mmCIF file of C-alpha atoms and ligand atoms in Angstrom:
data_model
loop_
_atom_site.group_PDB
_atom_site.id
_atom_site.type_symbol
_atom_site.label_atom_id
_atom_site.label_comp_id
_atom_site.label_asym_id
_atom_site.label_seq_id
_atom_site.Cartn_x
_atom_site.Cartn_y
_atom_site.Cartn_z
ATOM 1 C CA MET Z 1 -16.115 4.530 0.446
ATOM 2 C CA ARG Z 2 -13.359 6.169 -0.727
ATOM 3 C CA ILE Z 3 -9.897 5.989 1.037
ATOM 4 C CA VAL Z 4 -5.950 6.112 0.561
ATOM 5 C CA ILE Z 5 -3.762 4.106 2.928
ATOM 6 C CA LEU Z 6 -0.822 5.918 3.747
ATOM 7 C CA GLY Z 7 2.128 4.524 6.289
ATOM 8 C CA PRO Z 8 5.376 3.868 6.045
ATOM 9 C CA PRO Z 9 7.199 0.409 4.888
ATOM 10 C CA GLY Z 10 5.313 -2.457 6.910
ATOM 11 C CA ALA Z 11 2.707 -0.625 8.657
ATOM 12 C CA GLY Z 12 0.618 -3.294 7.299
ATOM 13 C CA LYS Z 13 -1.119 -1.320 4.553
ATOM 14 C CA GLY Z 14 -1.694 -4.134 2.239
ATOM 15 C CA SER Z 15 -2.278 -6.810 5.156
ATOM 16 C CA LEU Z 16 -5.095 -3.572 5.868
ATOM 17 C CA ALA Z 17 -6.255 -3.478 2.390
ATOM 18 C CA TYR Z 18 -6.787 -7.321 1.819
ATOM 19 C CA LEU Z 19 -9.176 -7.621 5.209
ATOM 20 C CA LEU Z 20 -11.098 -4.301 4.141
ATOM 21 C CA LYS Z 21 -11.611 -5.403 0.844
ATOM 22 C CA GLU Z 22 -13.465 -8.143 1.941
ATOM 23 C CA GLU Z 23 -15.808 -6.268 4.469
ATOM 24 C CA LEU Z 24 -16.282 -3.095 1.904
ATOM 25 C CA GLY Z 25 -16.365 -4.811 -1.370
ATOM 26 C CA ILE Z 26 -14.349 -2.110 -2.950
ATOM 27 C CA SER Z 27 -11.379 -2.005 -5.568
ATOM 28 C CA HIS Z 28 -8.002 -2.215 -4.234
ATOM 29 C CA ILE Z 29 -5.197 -0.549 -5.989
ATOM 30 C CA SER Z 30 -1.762 -1.032 -4.855
ATOM 31 C CA THR Z 31 0.818 0.437 -7.063
ATOM 32 C CA GLY Z 32 3.697 -1.587 -5.376
ATOM 33 C CA ASP Z 33 1.616 -5.108 -6.542
ATOM 34 C CA ILE Z 34 1.268 -3.659 -9.923
ATOM 35 C CA LEU Z 35 4.710 -2.362 -10.457
ATOM 36 C CA ARG Z 36 5.713 -6.361 -9.426
ATOM 37 C CA ASP Z 37 3.363 -7.653 -11.719
ATOM 38 C CA GLU Z 38 4.778 -5.741 -14.348
ATOM 39 C CA ILE Z 39 8.240 -6.970 -13.277
ATOM 40 C CA LYS Z 40 7.210 -10.180 -13.264
ATOM 41 C CA ASN Z 41 5.772 -10.099 -16.892
ATOM 42 C CA SER Z 42 8.860 -8.355 -17.996
ATOM 43 C CA THR Z 43 6.875 -5.165 -19.651
ATOM 44 C CA GLU Z 44 8.768 -2.135 -20.828
ATOM 45 C CA LEU Z 45 6.878 -0.240 -17.502
ATOM 46 C CA GLY Z 46 8.421 -3.256 -15.235
ATOM 47 C CA LEU Z 47 11.801 -2.886 -16.674
ATOM 48 C CA GLN Z 48 11.832 1.047 -16.039
ATOM 49 C CA ALA Z 49 10.398 0.449 -12.652
ATOM 50 C CA GLN Z 50 12.926 -2.688 -11.587
ATOM 51 C CA ALA Z 51 15.874 -0.670 -10.769
ATOM 52 C CA TYR Z 52 14.468 1.817 -8.505
ATOM 53 C CA MET Z 53 12.300 -1.013 -6.420
ATOM 54 C CA LYS Z 54 15.483 -3.118 -6.148
ATOM 55 C CA LYS Z 55 17.421 -0.086 -4.239
ATOM 56 C CA GLY Z 56 14.066 0.971 -2.500
ATOM 57 C CA GLU Z 57 13.902 4.216 -4.067
ATOM 58 C CA LEU Z 58 10.230 5.589 -5.596
ATOM 59 C CA VAL Z 59 9.557 4.900 -9.188
ATOM 60 C CA PRO Z 60 9.212 8.448 -11.136
ATOM 61 C CA ASP Z 61 5.832 10.456 -10.090
ATOM 62 C CA GLU Z 62 4.913 10.404 -14.013
ATOM 63 C CA ILE Z 63 5.099 6.600 -13.872
ATOM 64 C CA VAL Z 64 2.886 6.017 -11.249
ATOM 65 C CA LEU Z 65 0.387 8.814 -12.005
ATOM 66 C CA GLY Z 66 -0.001 7.214 -15.467
ATOM 67 C CA ILE Z 67 -0.679 3.678 -14.010
ATOM 68 C CA ILE Z 68 -3.338 5.508 -11.567
ATOM 69 C CA GLU Z 69 -5.060 7.414 -14.467
ATOM 70 C CA THR Z 70 -5.330 4.052 -16.502
ATOM 71 C CA LYS Z 71 -7.026 2.171 -13.588
ATOM 72 C CA PHE Z 72 -9.093 5.393 -13.084
ATOM 73 C CA ASP Z 73 -10.111 5.621 -16.388
ATOM 74 C CA SER Z 74 -11.047 2.454 -17.453
ATOM 75 C CA ASP Z 75 -10.024 -0.746 -15.472
ATOM 76 C CA ILE Z 76 -11.860 -0.113 -12.425
ATOM 77 C CA LYS Z 77 -15.516 0.518 -11.310
ATOM 78 C CA VAL Z 78 -14.693 3.957 -9.508
ATOM 79 C CA GLU Z 79 -18.497 4.614 -8.278
ATOM 80 C CA GLN Z 80 -18.405 1.503 -5.975
ATOM 81 C CA GLY Z 81 -15.714 2.657 -4.299
ATOM 82 C CA TYR Z 82 -11.692 2.563 -4.101
ATOM 83 C CA MET Z 83 -8.729 1.946 -1.686
ATOM 84 C CA LEU Z 84 -5.563 3.585 -2.601
ATOM 85 C CA ASP Z 85 -2.488 1.631 -1.531
ATOM 86 C CA GLY Z 86 1.035 3.225 -1.303
ATOM 87 C CA PHE Z 87 -0.032 5.569 -3.791
ATOM 88 C CA PRO Z 88 0.375 8.813 -3.463
ATOM 89 C CA ARG Z 89 3.611 9.012 -1.762
ATOM 90 C CA THR Z 90 4.864 12.465 -2.924
ATOM 91 C CA VAL Z 91 2.777 15.848 -2.976
ATOM 92 C CA ASN Z 92 3.304 15.810 -6.634
ATOM 93 C CA GLN Z 93 1.700 12.343 -7.035
ATOM 94 C CA ALA Z 94 -1.022 13.354 -4.415
ATOM 95 C CA LYS Z 95 -1.552 16.959 -6.178
ATOM 96 C CA GLY Z 96 -2.054 14.370 -9.510
ATOM 97 C CA LEU Z 97 -4.566 12.314 -7.780
ATOM 98 C CA ASP Z 98 -6.737 15.385 -6.970
ATOM 99 C CA ARG Z 99 -6.675 16.185 -10.901
ATOM 100 C CA ILE Z 100 -7.847 12.438 -11.411
ATOM 101 C CA LEU Z 101 -10.457 12.585 -8.747
ATOM 102 C CA GLU Z 102 -12.037 15.840 -9.697
ATOM 103 C CA LYS Z 103 -12.577 14.335 -13.710
ATOM 104 C CA VAL Z 104 -13.968 10.954 -12.689
ATOM 105 C CA LYS Z 105 -16.013 13.112 -9.641
ATOM 106 C CA GLN Z 106 -14.922 10.855 -6.952
ATOM 107 C CA PRO Z 107 -13.425 12.760 -3.864
ATOM 108 C CA LEU Z 108 -11.491 10.926 -1.055
ATOM 109 C CA ASP Z 109 -13.809 10.112 2.072
ATOM 110 C CA TYR Z 110 -10.702 9.669 4.276
ATOM 111 C CA VAL Z 111 -6.820 8.936 4.096
ATOM 112 C CA PHE Z 112 -5.985 6.492 7.166
ATOM 113 C CA TYR Z 113 -2.420 7.127 8.176
ATOM 114 C CA LEU Z 114 -0.745 3.967 9.678
ATOM 115 C CA GLU Z 115 1.743 4.773 12.155
ATOM 116 C CA SER Z 116 4.334 2.213 13.483
ATOM 117 C CA THR Z 117 7.576 2.172 15.091
ATOM 118 C CA GLU Z 118 11.024 0.961 13.714
ATOM 119 C CA GLY Z 119 11.475 -1.905 15.723
ATOM 120 C CA VAL Z 120 8.626 -3.350 14.627
ATOM 121 C CA ILE Z 121 8.394 -2.491 11.097
ATOM 122 C CA LEU Z 122 11.985 -4.200 10.764
ATOM 123 C CA SER Z 123 10.663 -7.398 12.611
ATOM 124 C CA ARG Z 124 7.338 -7.053 9.950
ATOM 125 C CA LEU Z 125 9.352 -6.737 6.719
ATOM 126 C CA THR Z 126 12.455 -8.963 7.290
ATOM 127 C CA GLY Z 127 9.914 -11.764 8.599
ATOM 128 C CA ARG Z 128 7.298 -11.403 5.828
ATOM 129 C CA ARG Z 129 6.648 -13.979 2.550
ATOM 130 C CA ILE Z 130 4.479 -13.652 0.122
ATOM 131 C CA CYS Z 131 2.700 -16.520 -2.059
ATOM 132 C CA ARG Z 132 4.111 -16.434 -5.543
ATOM 133 C CA ASN Z 133 0.496 -17.603 -6.594
ATOM 134 C CA CYS Z 134 -1.968 -15.563 -5.058
ATOM 135 C CA GLY Z 135 0.106 -12.849 -3.336
ATOM 136 C CA ALA Z 136 -1.194 -14.015 0.218
ATOM 137 C CA LEU Z 137 0.622 -12.441 3.055
ATOM 138 C CA PHE Z 138 2.938 -14.378 5.775
ATOM 139 C CA HIS Z 139 5.136 -13.766 8.935
ATOM 140 C CA MET Z 140 7.749 -16.040 9.710
ATOM 141 C CA THR Z 141 7.170 -15.649 13.414
ATOM 142 C CA ASN Z 142 3.425 -13.771 13.306
ATOM 143 C CA LYS Z 143 1.311 -15.854 10.945
ATOM 144 C CA PRO Z 144 3.538 -18.793 9.715
ATOM 145 C CA PRO Z 145 2.347 -20.887 6.445
ATOM 146 C CA LYS Z 146 1.405 -24.225 7.858
ATOM 147 C CA GLN Z 147 3.929 -25.756 6.110
ATOM 148 C CA ASP Z 148 7.435 -23.966 5.688
ATOM 149 C CA GLY Z 149 7.423 -22.565 2.139
ATOM 150 C CA VAL Z 150 3.907 -23.379 0.834
ATOM 151 C CA CYS Z 151 0.443 -21.069 0.948
ATOM 152 C CA ASP Z 152 -2.198 -22.323 2.836
ATOM 153 C CA HIS Z 153 -4.781 -20.824 0.643
ATOM 154 C CA CYS Z 154 -3.355 -22.459 -2.753
ATOM 155 C CA GLY Z 155 -0.238 -24.310 -2.012
ATOM 156 C CA GLY Z 156 1.746 -21.939 -4.212
ATOM 157 C CA GLU Z 157 5.220 -20.933 -3.317
ATOM 158 C CA THR Z 158 6.342 -18.210 -0.927
ATOM 159 C CA TYR Z 159 8.884 -15.847 -1.017
ATOM 160 C CA GLN Z 160 10.888 -13.101 0.402
ATOM 161 C CA ARG Z 161 10.947 -9.812 -1.240
ATOM 162 C CA THR Z 162 14.139 -8.551 -2.679
ATOM 163 C CA ASP Z 163 13.503 -4.901 -0.884
ATOM 164 C CA ASP Z 164 13.054 -7.026 2.484
ATOM 165 C CA SER Z 165 16.448 -6.894 3.209
ATOM 166 C CA VAL Z 166 17.589 -4.781 6.695
ATOM 167 C CA ASP Z 167 20.088 -2.053 4.629
ATOM 168 C CA THR Z 168 16.943 -1.935 1.839
ATOM 169 C CA ILE Z 169 13.964 -1.624 4.456
ATOM 170 C CA LYS Z 170 16.382 1.166 6.161
ATOM 171 C CA ASN Z 171 16.519 2.910 3.062
ATOM 172 C CA ARG Z 172 12.945 2.833 2.330
ATOM 173 C CA LEU Z 173 12.317 4.264 5.477
ATOM 174 C CA ASN Z 174 14.453 7.277 5.200
ATOM 175 C CA ILE Z 175 12.565 7.744 1.673
ATOM 176 C CA TYR Z 176 9.410 7.556 3.153
ATOM 177 C CA LEU Z 177 10.399 10.353 5.740
ATOM 178 C CA GLU Z 178 11.952 12.505 2.951
ATOM 179 C CA SER Z 179 9.137 12.032 0.430
ATOM 180 C CA SER Z 180 6.273 10.606 1.515
ATOM 181 C CA LEU Z 181 5.429 12.385 5.393
ATOM 182 C CA PRO Z 182 4.456 15.449 3.680
ATOM 183 C CA VAL Z 183 1.829 13.781 2.221
ATOM 184 C CA VAL Z 184 0.397 13.857 5.573
ATOM 185 C CA GLU Z 185 0.493 17.071 6.169
ATOM 186 C CA TYR Z 186 -1.149 17.801 2.654
ATOM 187 C CA TYR Z 187 -3.981 15.783 3.739
ATOM 188 C CA GLY Z 188 -3.919 17.189 7.238
ATOM 189 C CA GLU Z 189 -4.485 20.541 5.642
ATOM 190 C CA GLN Z 190 -7.444 19.309 4.220
ATOM 191 C CA GLY Z 191 -8.625 17.446 7.132
ATOM 192 C CA LYS Z 192 -8.825 14.551 5.784
ATOM 193 C CA ILE Z 193 -6.433 12.051 7.978
ATOM 194 C CA ARG Z 194 -7.487 9.444 10.489
ATOM 195 C CA LYS Z 195 -4.666 8.467 12.695
ATOM 196 C CA VAL Z 196 -4.345 4.451 13.772
ATOM 197 C CA ASP Z 197 -1.758 3.089 15.884
ATOM 198 C CA SER Z 198 -0.889 0.369 13.406
ATOM 199 C CA ASP Z 199 1.723 -1.532 15.960
ATOM 200 C CA LYS Z 200 -1.586 -3.038 17.238
ATOM 201 C CA GLU Z 201 -2.995 -6.614 15.806
ATOM 202 C CA ALA Z 202 -4.052 -6.208 12.223
ATOM 203 C CA GLU Z 203 -7.520 -7.762 13.202
ATOM 204 C CA GLU Z 204 -7.607 -4.462 15.658
ATOM 205 C CA VAL Z 205 -6.603 -1.725 13.375
ATOM 206 C CA LYS Z 206 -9.021 -3.502 10.795
ATOM 207 C CA GLU Z 207 -11.951 -2.918 13.445
ATOM 208 C CA ILE Z 208 -10.929 0.629 14.188
ATOM 209 C CA LEU Z 209 -10.931 1.509 10.064
ATOM 210 C CA LEU Z 210 -14.236 -0.185 9.810
ATOM 211 C CA ARG Z 211 -15.632 2.232 12.899
ATOM 212 C CA THR Z 212 -15.098 5.390 10.974
ATOM 213 C CA CYS Z 213 -16.070 3.851 7.725
ATOM 214 C CA ASN Z 214 -19.396 2.682 9.185
ATOM 215 C CA ALA Z 215 -19.688 6.062 10.781
ATOM 216 C CA HIS Z 216 -19.489 7.918 7.350
ATOM 217 C CA GLY Z 217 -22.498 5.681 6.113
HETATM 218 P P1 LIG X 1 5.027 -1.153 -1.983
HETATM 219 O O1 LIG X 1 4.769 -2.696 -2.291
HETATM 220 O O2 LIG X 1 4.049 -0.332 -1.781
HETATM 221 O O3 LIG X 1 5.882 -1.183 -0.305
HETATM 222 P P2 LIG X 1 5.722 -0.637 1.014
HETATM 223 O O4 LIG X 1 5.044 0.910 1.056
HETATM 224 O O5 LIG X 1 7.332 -0.365 1.374
HETATM 225 O O6 LIG X 1 4.827 -1.393 1.805
HETATM 226 P P3 LIG X 1 5.171 -2.896 2.092
HETATM 227 O O7 LIG X 1 4.482 -3.242 1.148
HETATM 228 O O8 LIG X 1 6.689 -3.394 2.462
HETATM 229 O O9 LIG X 1 4.545 -3.003 3.634
HETATM 230 P P4 LIG X 1 2.999 -2.928 3.885
HETATM 231 O O10 LIG X 1 2.622 -1.838 4.511
HETATM 232 O O11 LIG X 1 1.898 -2.938 2.777
HETATM 233 O O12 LIG X 1 2.961 -4.168 5.010
HETATM 234 P P5 LIG X 1 2.349 -5.547 5.032
HETATM 235 O O13 LIG X 1 0.829 -5.528 4.845
HETATM 236 O O14 LIG X 1 2.789 -6.130 3.857
HETATM 237 O O15 LIG X 1 5.978 -0.354 -2.550
HETATM 238 C C1 LIG X 1 7.277 -0.872 -2.755
HETATM 239 C C2 LIG X 1 8.359 -0.035 -3.699
HETATM 240 O O16 LIG X 1 7.512 0.161 -5.366
HETATM 241 C C3 LIG X 1 8.746 1.153 -3.462
HETATM 242 O O17 LIG X 1 9.727 0.896 -2.613
HETATM 243 C C4 LIG X 1 8.407 1.716 -4.659
HETATM 244 O O18 LIG X 1 9.991 1.529 -5.054
HETATM 245 C C5 LIG X 1 7.462 1.346 -5.365
HETATM 246 N N1 LIG X 1 6.281 2.113 -5.233
HETATM 247 C C6 LIG X 1 4.994 1.571 -5.010
HETATM 248 N N2 LIG X 1 4.265 2.593 -5.011
HETATM 249 C C7 LIG X 1 4.778 3.638 -5.539
HETATM 250 C C8 LIG X 1 4.604 4.942 -5.706
HETATM 251 N N3 LIG X 1 3.105 5.516 -5.465
HETATM 252 N N4 LIG X 1 5.629 5.861 -5.739
HETATM 253 C C9 LIG X 1 6.542 5.308 -6.385
HETATM 254 N N5 LIG X 1 7.524 4.434 -6.385
HETATM 255 C C10 LIG X 1 6.614 3.584 -5.597
HETATM 256 O O19 LIG X 1 2.995 -6.425 6.599
HETATM 257 C C11 LIG X 1 4.205 -6.372 6.209
HETATM 258 C C12 LIG X 1 4.294 -8.031 7.114
HETATM 259 O O20 LIG X 1 3.674 -7.607 8.324
HETATM 260 C C13 LIG X 1 3.569 -8.790 6.921
HETATM 261 O O21 LIG X 1 4.200 -10.186 6.960
HETATM 262 C C14 LIG X 1 2.480 -9.393 7.259
HETATM 263 O O22 LIG X 1 1.602 -10.369 7.718
HETATM 264 C C15 LIG X 1 2.685 -8.361 9.006
HETATM 265 N N6 LIG X 1 1.664 -7.523 9.805
HETATM 266 C C16 LIG X 1 1.103 -6.619 8.701
HETATM 267 N N7 LIG X 1 0.224 -5.781 9.969
HETATM 268 C C17 LIG X 1 0.605 -6.942 10.964
HETATM 269 C C18 LIG X 1 -0.432 -6.480 12.309
HETATM 270 N N8 LIG X 1 -0.817 -5.505 12.704
HETATM 271 N N9 LIG X 1 0.339 -7.288 13.376
HETATM 272 C C19 LIG X 1 1.156 -8.095 13.101
HETATM 273 N N10 LIG X 1 1.555 -8.394 11.923
HETATM 274 C C20 LIG X 1 1.440 -7.803 11.022
#
């Protein structure tokens, strides 16, 4: 299965990718996670990306496309399928992805577009906590860790992302509307978009996606 998961910040792309990875056994590529790792490791790429991410702005296309090209050239077993999360985010990135996929001869099957309302997005993102060690996702109300500040899975420390403040979330949402909604149109014209109401519970959203993937065979 070869899929892209699109949607506004907080629509649940990362949560869903985590659940689907278990079921589908395909590579999960999240440009947000990759960029945060680069920042954590103080690499040159991380230093370039940091200022953009802190303000909730998009990292330049050439940087992100370079990351994806490296993944497809060497890092993943592309013939086993892939799931892209948070990429592409501009039409230019989508066109760049088309070129990369043509080169590796692994075209997309579906683009799942997670639709979520602003109130739900704000509540999900302001309540989100993440494990510093294993990346597990929690939510202070919907899915709190058993012990405050401690990951249920590995005992690591949980933290709040610096771009999860109300002002930065609003900026991310505006940028999403301006730059990323046209990507939905782009894939709509190719007949690849499958819309999913992601205000629903994560398990329910996962089942809807799996039904589509299973129907594909
Ligand atoms: P990125 O990391 O991709 O962030 P995002 O798109 O803003 O999305 P989020 O990770 O905030 O939300 P999500 O939809 O994954 O929700 P999640 O599952 O965590 O990007 C961050 C930054 O990196 C960008 O702003 C940009 O600067 C840069 N960047 C990344 N990719 C780029 C690109 N391609 N080009 C340029 N720049 C790029 O869920 C959120 C919370 O809600 C969690 O607490 C979770 O437990 C809860 N939750 C999720 N789903 C449900 C549900 N169905 N029911 C109840 N609770 C739920």
